[in-house]
């Protein structure tokens, strides 16, 4: 038994050290978040609940039903049903995402040529039934209204999802090449 | 042998072909936009440019033929540069609306632009504007998307022979338009849709309904409309049929379709379809459960059998039923009920004609390859318009005509007007006389081959009819008839195409004999036009009152006992009633129970009032149909049936090719064979089938025609007559054929007045077409066609409404003037409302037992 050891045993320094840490921690701010009361802000680019962008002018969904998101979706959880309207326009009758099967890869957002489908920062959507996670078009539009909104969306979109091509806007009456680069 | 090198790969070919074909045979892909295998090389799109050694310029692979030692490179930098330049030019005007263009995903231009094209363009002046055309009910044209490959125009002109489309205007302003302007005035074959490489000509039926990558399944099946049996590809998403497309190069249609095959599929999703059985209670049809309906029918049939005997029960099968359903139905009637009162719609014309020819020439005489028509050196069409009844067969006639074969048409054939060398349209008695005189003249020119001495005796015993007499009677010029005789006797291997109008006359048996003589003298092959997909199959399955399966007479004891032993059932020895006799017996009250499977008797038989009365007279009427048809409205029990896309089975087409129909979507209902075996079980005959394969195995066992064939044989597409070796019944029964007394026919012919004849309408084929909104939208208004002189005498213009009156009734129709018609004939197509059968009466032909429609005289009241 060494002297050092003897001192530790006699004066119970370990306990004192431990108690000191306890006392110190008691006086500092806690790291634990009181989750339901205290919410953690999402990191930039967080991929949460799905939403469908509501067009500013028309108030309708921006989606044209091109089906690229459904084509790229690795878990095949996007269902799109389109139809011809009376004035011969393409209308999206049903746009549905089965959120429970989604893997949140974000490929649908990247694939969308009209940036009409997005992943919001909202992550609190637990529920008791499976049906609640079957996102219909109305639910998806409401998600956008509630959790994204136009301003936030633009910022978000520019930062993370802007496609790399030159001009990928919604075509005015007819799409025209407006490329700046010289074609080869 | 020619040896060439493509992309450093040595290829040896026997014949000089184009570079494109040589490359494709070696598995090298050369992109094209304007090339299609069934069309002539065009060289318009310049995308197939390839580099050939020692040739300074790039050559188009689709027009350049290979020569010995040629060295071709298809993907050099120079070639790719050229293709990119062409695509950039195309994309100057092509809109970038891929995200809502239905063609996206299967668009040739899109694929090529992805592979070669520039991602950006340099042309900033704006695009050509051309509003999308929605004038047509079925076809949508978007000429902004058109790349002017002209495939549609060439298809329409060279293959379909309709010549309805053309390229209008010049240069960058050119676009494709039908001659009739916005709305098409054509046959609606839709082959222009098949070949369009971009989304310029699209079907309006499934417009914006799908994306090509969202189609989950494809099922290859057979069309349900006519007796040709074209191969179709059904594309399905979930449980709904998105569209039907032809399979290029597959099946006997080789990628061609007609309006019915392409647009007529929508009847299966018609909202009027029945989904639950209906039982008549207190005079009204009320929904019932399946088990209840089946037990009810079985119980009532049992009662009637006990009270009135088996022969008071009769069954009618439709030509839309599969072989398996038809077989089970006749087995149920013969085995469980114990009557031979079983017949099908095939007995109205197709069956009698076939039986007549087989009696003379032996079994299988009408089983000729449809493709043979285009190789024959002359065509004789009688009794129906092949382009209207069997459009894809009609294309073969046009193709033969393009190759130089003369076409002689007797009877009205709208689709062959521009293709026939001689056309004779007259009433049916004169037609027979005309035929007799043609035969007697040809007999003088052609020697008898000596193969069939008994039949040759009959031919030499035919009464001669001088052309002069026929000319006087018919009003056709003598020179015309002499020319026709020359044309016909110069034919070496002609095709003789026989439609139903010639059979359904009181002189039909005579006409058939003359036709047989003509076929024998000219060494012709006989084709029978069939309006329903499985008329041949019904005959083969024994849905005839006097024939067992495989066309063996019931009255011959050895056949009957063999059949009884194999099946373990007792078959009554006396032949039953045929279709027409059943209706007559029902009218007289002798038939107490009638089971109609899939057929709308009221619409399908000539005299509507008479048939309705007959059906009202039946004590217990069971109708199995997809819709609540007019016949079903008289029924005591209505059972919903499945459509052709909802069940498995097989169809036998008019050339006796057996083909499979496959289940594509789930339908609400039970397969016919299941319903009937359930009933049969209650009546004491347990058939014990578990699947359609079981039934087919039994058919193969019992039918000597279908001996040894399996579903695998059918799937491989080799199931052609004779299926496995020759038929067993070679004997012919020529004895008993009476020599027609044509002289007295000529003497007694009553030529007065205006006679009404049936026009086989392309879009109104009297079956499923009336429940297809797409087909109905093409030509919805019923009409009467009359000659210019008749219309002129009554001072009628096109489109004016007249009242057409006969003994049987009257209908109001709009007038179509037709310069080809003679003065004493008017034509009315079989529309659902305002069709010919509302105002006709029938007589029964004594020999063929087919209903004869001639002698219905009309008065036109303005």
Short mmCIF file of C-alpha atoms in Angstrom, two decimals, chain B residues 429-818:
data_model
loop_
_atom_site.label_atom_id
_atom_site.label_comp_id
_atom_site.label_asym_id
_atom_site.label_seq_id
_atom_site.Cartn_x
_atom_site.Cartn_y
_atom_site.Cartn_z
CA UNK B 429 -81.44 -12.51 -106.51
CA UNK B 430 -79.72 -10.70 -109.34
CA UNK B 431 -76.44 -11.37 -107.58
CA UNK B 432 -77.07 -15.11 -107.77
CA UNK B 433 -77.99 -14.88 -111.45
CA UNK B 434 -74.89 -12.81 -112.13
CA UNK B 435 -72.77 -15.37 -110.34
CA UNK B 436 -74.38 -18.18 -112.32
CA UNK B 437 -73.66 -16.48 -115.59
CA UNK B 438 -70.05 -15.76 -114.61
CA UNK B 439 -69.56 -19.41 -113.71
CA UNK B 440 -71.12 -20.66 -116.91
CA UNK B 441 -68.88 -18.37 -118.97
CA UNK B 442 -65.72 -19.26 -117.03
CA UNK B 443 -66.62 -22.93 -117.44
CA UNK B 444 -66.25 -22.44 -121.19
CA UNK B 445 -62.80 -20.90 -120.82
CA UNK B 446 -61.31 -23.13 -118.17
CA UNK B 447 -60.99 -26.88 -118.39
CA UNK B 448 -62.03 -28.99 -115.42
CA UNK B 449 -58.96 -30.22 -113.53
CA UNK B 450 -60.38 -33.70 -112.92
CA UNK B 451 -59.57 -33.88 -109.20
CA UNK B 452 -63.13 -34.29 -107.97
CA UNK B 453 -65.19 -36.16 -110.55
CA UNK B 454 -68.43 -36.05 -108.57
CA UNK B 455 -68.31 -32.30 -108.15
CA UNK B 456 -67.29 -31.87 -111.77
CA UNK B 457 -70.46 -33.66 -112.78
CA UNK B 458 -72.40 -31.08 -110.80
CA UNK B 459 -70.49 -28.24 -112.42
CA UNK B 460 -71.09 -29.56 -115.91
CA UNK B 461 -74.73 -30.07 -115.06
CA UNK B 462 -75.25 -26.41 -114.10
CA UNK B 463 -77.71 -24.60 -116.31
CA UNK B 464 -75.94 -22.16 -118.60
CA UNK B 465 -76.89 -18.53 -118.12
CA UNK B 466 -75.81 -16.34 -121.04
CA UNK B 467 -74.07 -13.12 -120.08
CA UNK B 468 -76.59 -11.27 -122.20
CA UNK B 469 -79.48 -12.40 -120.01
CA UNK B 470 -77.61 -11.54 -116.84
CA UNK B 471 -76.73 -8.17 -118.29
CA UNK B 472 -80.36 -7.51 -119.16
CA UNK B 473 -81.58 -8.54 -115.76
CA UNK B 474 -78.96 -6.69 -113.73
CA UNK B 475 -78.55 -3.62 -115.87
CA UNK B 476 -74.76 -3.91 -116.00
CA UNK B 477 -73.15 -3.48 -119.41
CA UNK B 478 -72.35 -6.60 -121.36
CA UNK B 479 -68.79 -5.41 -121.95
CA UNK B 480 -68.32 -5.04 -118.21
CA UNK B 481 -69.38 -8.61 -117.64
CA UNK B 482 -67.19 -9.92 -120.47
CA UNK B 483 -64.26 -8.02 -118.95
CA UNK B 484 -65.00 -9.50 -115.56
CA UNK B 485 -65.08 -13.01 -116.98
CA UNK B 486 -61.69 -12.35 -118.59
CA UNK B 487 -60.27 -10.94 -115.36
CA UNK B 488 -61.51 -13.88 -113.35
CA UNK B 489 -60.38 -16.54 -115.76
CA UNK B 490 -56.90 -15.04 -115.91
CA UNK B 491 -56.43 -15.56 -112.19
CA UNK B 492 -54.17 -18.48 -111.30
CA UNK B 493 -54.38 -18.61 -107.51
CA UNK B 494 -57.15 -16.23 -106.49
CA UNK B 495 -58.62 -15.67 -103.06
CA UNK B 496 -62.38 -15.83 -102.80
CA UNK B 497 -63.72 -13.89 -99.85
CA UNK B 498 -67.25 -14.70 -98.80
CA UNK B 499 -69.31 -12.57 -96.45
CA UNK B 500 -72.58 -13.22 -94.74
CA UNK B 501 -74.85 -11.23 -97.04
CA UNK B 502 -74.60 -13.88 -99.72
CA UNK B 503 -75.62 -16.63 -97.28
CA UNK B 504 -78.55 -14.77 -95.78
CA UNK B 505 -80.69 -14.78 -98.89
CA UNK B 506 -83.34 -17.14 -100.17
CA UNK B 507 -81.05 -18.05 -103.05
CA UNK B 508 -78.04 -18.35 -100.74
CA UNK B 509 -77.57 -22.06 -101.25
CA UNK B 510 -77.41 -21.53 -105.00
CA UNK B 511 -74.88 -18.73 -104.65
CA UNK B 512 -72.76 -20.92 -102.43
CA UNK B 513 -72.79 -23.70 -105.03
CA UNK B 514 -71.78 -21.27 -107.76
CA UNK B 515 -69.04 -19.94 -105.52
CA UNK B 516 -67.78 -23.44 -104.88
CA UNK B 517 -67.77 -24.04 -108.64
CA UNK B 518 -65.93 -20.77 -109.16
CA UNK B 519 -63.36 -21.67 -106.49
CA UNK B 520 -62.89 -25.08 -108.08
CA UNK B 521 -62.55 -23.74 -111.62
CA UNK B 522 -60.16 -20.96 -110.65
CA UNK B 523 -58.22 -23.00 -108.07
CA UNK B 524 -59.16 -20.38 -105.48
CA UNK B 525 -58.83 -20.38 -101.73
CA UNK B 526 -61.99 -19.59 -99.84
CA UNK B 527 -62.05 -17.19 -96.90
CA UNK B 528 -65.17 -16.73 -94.82
CA UNK B 529 -65.59 -13.38 -93.13
CA UNK B 530 -66.45 -13.76 -89.47
CA UNK B 531 -67.97 -10.92 -87.48
CA UNK B 532 -67.33 -12.38 -84.06
CA UNK B 533 -64.09 -13.53 -82.48
CA UNK B 534 -64.95 -17.16 -81.95
CA UNK B 535 -67.52 -18.28 -84.50
CA UNK B 536 -65.17 -20.99 -85.73
CA UNK B 537 -64.50 -22.10 -82.18
CA UNK B 538 -68.23 -22.48 -81.49
CA UNK B 539 -68.57 -24.79 -84.47
CA UNK B 540 -65.52 -26.79 -83.40
CA UNK B 541 -66.80 -27.09 -79.83
CA UNK B 542 -70.04 -28.67 -80.97
CA UNK B 543 -72.37 -25.78 -80.29
CA UNK B 544 -74.54 -26.98 -83.15
CA UNK B 545 -77.79 -28.89 -82.89
CA UNK B 546 -76.58 -31.76 -85.06
CA UNK B 547 -72.83 -31.88 -84.53
CA UNK B 548 -70.64 -33.16 -81.75
CA UNK B 549 -67.41 -31.41 -80.84
CA UNK B 550 -64.92 -31.42 -83.74
CA UNK B 551 -67.69 -31.25 -86.32
CA UNK B 552 -68.81 -34.88 -86.28
CA UNK B 553 -72.44 -35.61 -87.04
CA UNK B 554 -74.49 -36.58 -84.05
CA UNK B 555 -76.64 -38.95 -86.05
CA UNK B 556 -73.76 -41.32 -86.80
CA UNK B 557 -73.86 -43.79 -83.97
CA UNK B 558 -70.15 -44.62 -83.72
CA UNK B 559 -69.25 -40.99 -83.17
CA UNK B 560 -71.98 -40.52 -80.61
CA UNK B 561 -71.17 -43.63 -78.58
CA UNK B 562 -67.47 -42.84 -78.61
CA UNK B 563 -68.24 -39.39 -77.30
CA UNK B 564 -70.60 -40.79 -74.68
CA UNK B 565 -68.01 -43.29 -73.50
CA UNK B 566 -65.23 -40.72 -73.22
CA UNK B 567 -67.36 -38.23 -71.32
CA UNK B 568 -69.52 -40.64 -69.39
CA UNK B 569 -72.74 -38.88 -70.38
CA UNK B 570 -75.73 -39.85 -72.48
CA UNK B 571 -76.20 -37.80 -75.63
CA UNK B 572 -79.67 -37.74 -77.23
CA UNK B 573 -79.64 -39.10 -80.75
CA UNK B 574 -82.02 -36.70 -82.46
CA UNK B 575 -80.65 -33.39 -83.68
CA UNK B 576 -82.06 -30.33 -81.96
CA UNK B 577 -83.30 -26.99 -83.21
CA UNK B 578 -81.04 -24.36 -84.63
CA UNK B 579 -80.98 -20.71 -83.61
CA UNK B 580 -83.71 -19.53 -85.96
CA UNK B 581 -85.87 -22.58 -85.32
CA UNK B 582 -85.53 -22.04 -81.58
CA UNK B 583 -86.88 -18.53 -81.89
CA UNK B 584 -89.71 -19.78 -84.08
CA UNK B 585 -90.46 -22.57 -81.61
CA UNK B 586 -90.37 -20.05 -78.76
CA UNK B 587 -92.80 -17.88 -80.68
CA UNK B 588 -95.08 -20.88 -81.07
CA UNK B 589 -94.70 -21.65 -77.37
CA UNK B 590 -92.88 -24.93 -77.73
CA UNK B 591 -89.71 -23.72 -76.01
CA UNK B 592 -90.33 -23.23 -72.32
CA UNK B 593 -86.85 -22.33 -71.16
CA UNK B 594 -84.14 -20.51 -73.08
CA UNK B 595 -80.60 -19.95 -71.88
CA UNK B 596 -78.82 -17.22 -73.84
CA UNK B 597 -75.13 -16.92 -73.15
CA UNK B 598 -73.60 -13.60 -74.16
CA UNK B 599 -75.84 -12.88 -77.12
CA UNK B 600 -78.27 -10.04 -77.64
CA UNK B 601 -80.87 -11.94 -79.62
CA UNK B 602 -83.19 -8.99 -80.09
CA UNK B 603 -80.44 -6.93 -81.69
CA UNK B 604 -78.82 -9.78 -83.54
CA UNK B 605 -81.76 -11.22 -85.45
CA UNK B 606 -83.49 -9.49 -88.34
CA UNK B 607 -87.03 -9.06 -87.07
CA UNK B 608 -87.00 -7.27 -83.74
CA UNK B 609 -90.71 -7.35 -82.99
CA UNK B 610 -90.98 -11.03 -83.77
CA UNK B 611 -87.98 -11.91 -81.62
CA UNK B 612 -89.25 -9.79 -78.73
CA UNK B 613 -92.60 -11.58 -78.91
CA UNK B 614 -90.84 -14.92 -78.96
CA UNK B 615 -88.77 -14.07 -75.91
CA UNK B 616 -91.81 -12.82 -74.06
CA UNK B 617 -93.43 -16.17 -74.78
CA UNK B 618 -90.64 -18.11 -73.12
CA UNK B 619 -91.59 -19.22 -69.65
CA UNK B 620 -88.09 -19.05 -68.21
CA UNK B 621 -85.40 -16.98 -69.89
CA UNK B 622 -81.84 -16.84 -68.59
CA UNK B 623 -79.49 -14.28 -70.08
CA UNK B 624 -75.84 -14.08 -69.31
CA UNK B 625 -74.33 -10.83 -70.49
CA UNK B 626 -72.08 -7.98 -69.50
CA UNK B 627 -74.84 -5.42 -69.92
CA UNK B 628 -78.56 -5.24 -69.46
CA UNK B 629 -79.25 -5.71 -73.15
CA UNK B 630 -82.67 -5.68 -74.75
CA UNK B 631 -82.73 -9.46 -74.53
CA UNK B 632 -81.75 -9.30 -70.87
CA UNK B 633 -84.68 -7.02 -70.18
CA UNK B 634 -87.04 -9.89 -71.01
CA UNK B 635 -85.09 -12.32 -68.84
CA UNK B 636 -86.18 -14.01 -65.64
CA UNK B 637 -82.61 -14.28 -64.45
CA UNK B 638 -79.71 -12.14 -65.66
CA UNK B 639 -76.20 -13.21 -64.84
CA UNK B 640 -73.34 -10.76 -65.30
CA UNK B 641 -70.49 -12.15 -67.34
CA UNK B 642 -66.85 -11.31 -67.51
CA UNK B 643 -65.32 -9.46 -70.39
CA UNK B 644 -62.64 -10.93 -72.57
CA UNK B 645 -59.90 -9.19 -70.63
CA UNK B 646 -61.05 -10.69 -67.35
CA UNK B 647 -60.91 -14.39 -68.08
CA UNK B 648 -58.69 -17.04 -69.52
CA UNK B 649 -59.57 -19.04 -72.56
CA UNK B 650 -58.94 -19.58 -76.21
CA UNK B 651 -60.42 -18.28 -79.43
CA UNK B 652 -60.29 -19.97 -82.82
CA UNK B 653 -60.20 -17.44 -85.60
CA UNK B 654 -61.56 -17.59 -89.11
CA UNK B 655 -58.42 -19.20 -90.46
CA UNK B 656 -58.70 -21.80 -87.66
CA UNK B 657 -55.75 -20.49 -85.72
CA UNK B 658 -56.20 -21.15 -82.01
CA UNK B 659 -55.07 -18.26 -79.83
CA UNK B 660 -55.13 -17.59 -76.12
CA UNK B 661 -56.96 -14.77 -74.42
CA UNK B 662 -55.42 -13.91 -71.11
CA UNK B 663 -56.71 -12.45 -67.92
CA UNK B 664 -55.49 -8.89 -67.65
CA UNK B 665 -57.68 -7.33 -64.97
CA UNK B 666 -59.87 -8.64 -62.19
CA UNK B 667 -63.56 -8.46 -62.99
CA UNK B 668 -66.60 -8.60 -60.78
CA UNK B 669 -68.20 -11.90 -61.58
CA UNK B 670 -67.63 -15.57 -62.06
CA UNK B 671 -66.32 -17.28 -65.16
CA UNK B 672 -69.04 -18.75 -67.37
CA UNK B 673 -67.69 -22.27 -67.15
CA UNK B 674 -67.75 -22.12 -63.36
CA UNK B 675 -71.37 -20.97 -63.28
CA UNK B 676 -72.43 -23.70 -65.66
CA UNK B 677 -70.53 -26.45 -63.85
CA UNK B 678 -72.19 -25.33 -60.60
CA UNK B 679 -75.62 -25.61 -62.20
CA UNK B 680 -74.68 -28.90 -63.74
CA UNK B 681 -73.72 -30.22 -60.31
CA UNK B 682 -77.15 -29.35 -58.99
CA UNK B 683 -78.76 -31.07 -61.96
CA UNK B 684 -76.74 -34.19 -61.25
CA UNK B 685 -73.75 -34.00 -63.58
CA UNK B 686 -70.51 -33.19 -61.79
CA UNK B 687 -68.08 -31.98 -64.42
CA UNK B 688 -65.25 -31.59 -61.92
CA UNK B 689 -63.28 -28.84 -63.64
CA UNK B 690 -60.89 -26.83 -61.56
CA UNK B 691 -59.44 -24.57 -64.21
CA UNK B 692 -59.74 -23.75 -67.90
CA UNK B 693 -56.78 -26.04 -68.51
CA UNK B 694 -58.88 -28.99 -67.32
CA UNK B 695 -61.54 -28.11 -69.84
CA UNK B 696 -59.05 -27.68 -72.63
CA UNK B 697 -57.51 -31.06 -71.79
CA UNK B 698 -60.93 -32.60 -72.16
CA UNK B 699 -61.54 -30.79 -75.45
CA UNK B 700 -58.23 -32.11 -76.72
CA UNK B 701 -59.21 -35.61 -75.62
CA UNK B 702 -62.61 -35.58 -77.25
CA UNK B 703 -62.09 -33.46 -80.33
CA UNK B 704 -60.20 -35.05 -83.16
CA UNK B 705 -59.41 -31.70 -84.67
CA UNK B 706 -57.70 -30.38 -81.56
CA UNK B 707 -55.97 -33.67 -80.85
CA UNK B 708 -52.74 -33.41 -78.89
CA UNK B 709 -52.49 -29.63 -78.83
CA UNK B 710 -51.53 -27.95 -75.57
CA UNK B 711 -51.62 -24.41 -74.25
CA UNK B 712 -47.88 -24.28 -74.89
CA UNK B 713 -48.42 -24.98 -78.57
CA UNK B 714 -50.96 -22.19 -78.70
CA UNK B 715 -48.71 -19.73 -76.90
CA UNK B 716 -45.89 -20.36 -79.32
CA UNK B 717 -48.23 -19.20 -82.11
CA UNK B 718 -47.92 -22.37 -84.16
CA UNK B 719 -51.44 -23.53 -83.66
CA UNK B 720 -52.53 -23.49 -87.28
CA UNK B 721 -54.86 -25.84 -89.10
CA UNK B 722 -54.31 -28.79 -89.34
CA UNK B 723 -53.02 -28.62 -85.82
CA UNK B 724 -51.19 -31.92 -85.43
CA UNK B 725 -51.41 -33.74 -88.71
CA UNK B 726 -54.44 -33.98 -90.93
CA UNK B 727 -58.12 -34.03 -90.05
CA UNK B 728 -59.68 -37.44 -89.73
CA UNK B 729 -62.80 -36.90 -91.78
CA UNK B 730 -61.74 -36.77 -95.42
CA UNK B 731 -65.00 -38.00 -96.84
CA UNK B 732 -67.18 -35.56 -98.68
CA UNK B 733 -70.93 -35.85 -99.07
CA UNK B 734 -71.67 -34.29 -102.36
CA UNK B 735 -74.66 -36.52 -102.97
CA UNK B 736 -77.87 -34.75 -102.30
CA UNK B 737 -76.77 -31.34 -103.55
CA UNK B 738 -79.55 -30.20 -105.82
CA UNK B 739 -78.74 -28.54 -109.07
CA UNK B 740 -80.15 -25.03 -108.81
CA UNK B 741 -82.94 -24.16 -111.15
CA UNK B 742 -81.53 -20.78 -112.01
CA UNK B 743 -83.72 -20.29 -115.06
CA UNK B 744 -86.87 -20.34 -112.99
CA UNK B 745 -85.21 -18.04 -110.46
CA UNK B 746 -84.64 -15.60 -113.31
CA UNK B 747 -88.17 -16.03 -114.53
CA UNK B 748 -89.79 -15.58 -111.13
CA UNK B 749 -87.52 -12.82 -109.90
CA UNK B 750 -89.52 -9.93 -108.57
CA UNK B 751 -87.42 -6.88 -109.33
CA UNK B 752 -89.99 -4.29 -108.43
CA UNK B 753 -89.51 -1.73 -105.73
CA UNK B 754 -86.50 -0.74 -103.67
CA UNK B 755 -84.90 -3.45 -101.58
CA UNK B 756 -83.08 -2.85 -98.35
CA UNK B 757 -79.73 -4.53 -97.70
CA UNK B 758 -77.44 -4.56 -94.73
CA UNK B 759 -74.25 -2.53 -94.75
CA UNK B 760 -71.49 -3.98 -92.60
CA UNK B 761 -70.48 -0.92 -90.67
CA UNK B 762 -66.91 -0.54 -89.48
CA UNK B 763 -67.80 1.10 -86.18
CA UNK B 764 -71.10 -0.63 -85.45
CA UNK B 765 -70.44 -4.31 -85.42
CA UNK B 766 -73.58 -5.27 -83.51
CA UNK B 767 -71.76 -6.62 -80.48
CA UNK B 768 -69.57 -4.96 -77.89
CA UNK B 769 -69.13 -1.89 -80.08
CA UNK B 770 -72.41 -0.41 -78.92
CA UNK B 771 -71.13 -0.24 -75.35
CA UNK B 772 -67.90 1.42 -76.36
CA UNK B 773 -68.33 5.19 -76.03
CA UNK B 774 -65.29 5.71 -78.23
CA UNK B 775 -66.65 3.78 -81.19
CA UNK B 776 -70.09 5.29 -80.72
CA UNK B 777 -68.64 8.78 -80.88
CA UNK B 778 -67.19 8.31 -84.35
CA UNK B 779 -70.41 7.97 -86.25
CA UNK B 780 -73.35 8.19 -83.90
CA UNK B 781 -76.17 8.91 -86.29
CA UNK B 782 -77.97 6.07 -88.08
CA UNK B 783 -78.38 6.59 -91.79
CA UNK B 784 -79.68 5.15 -94.99
CA UNK B 785 -77.49 5.03 -98.08
CA UNK B 786 -79.20 5.48 -101.41
CA UNK B 787 -78.29 6.08 -105.00
CA UNK B 788 -77.96 9.55 -106.47
CA UNK B 789 -80.84 8.92 -108.84
CA UNK B 790 -83.19 7.76 -106.11
CA UNK B 791 -82.23 10.67 -103.88
CA UNK B 792 -82.52 13.00 -106.84
CA UNK B 793 -85.97 11.74 -107.70
CA UNK B 794 -87.12 12.32 -104.13
CA UNK B 795 -85.10 15.58 -104.10
CA UNK B 796 -83.17 14.62 -100.99
CA UNK B 797 -79.90 16.11 -99.94
CA UNK B 798 -77.17 14.57 -97.79
CA UNK B 799 -78.08 14.64 -94.13
CA UNK B 800 -81.79 15.18 -94.68
CA UNK B 801 -84.06 13.00 -92.57
CA UNK B 802 -86.43 10.55 -94.19
CA UNK B 803 -88.82 7.92 -92.96
CA UNK B 804 -87.98 4.45 -94.22
CA UNK B 805 -91.06 2.24 -94.18
CA UNK B 806 -91.36 -1.50 -94.67
CA UNK B 807 -93.97 -4.10 -93.83
CA UNK B 808 -92.32 -4.62 -90.44
CA UNK B 809 -92.13 -1.03 -89.34
CA UNK B 810 -90.58 2.33 -90.00
CA UNK B 811 -87.56 4.30 -88.83
CA UNK B 812 -86.34 7.82 -89.39
CA UNK B 813 -82.83 8.05 -90.76
CA UNK B 814 -80.58 10.64 -92.30
CA UNK B 815 -79.73 10.32 -95.97
CA UNK B 816 -76.29 9.49 -97.34
CA UNK B 817 -76.08 9.69 -101.10
CA UNK B 818 -73.77 7.20 -102.74
#
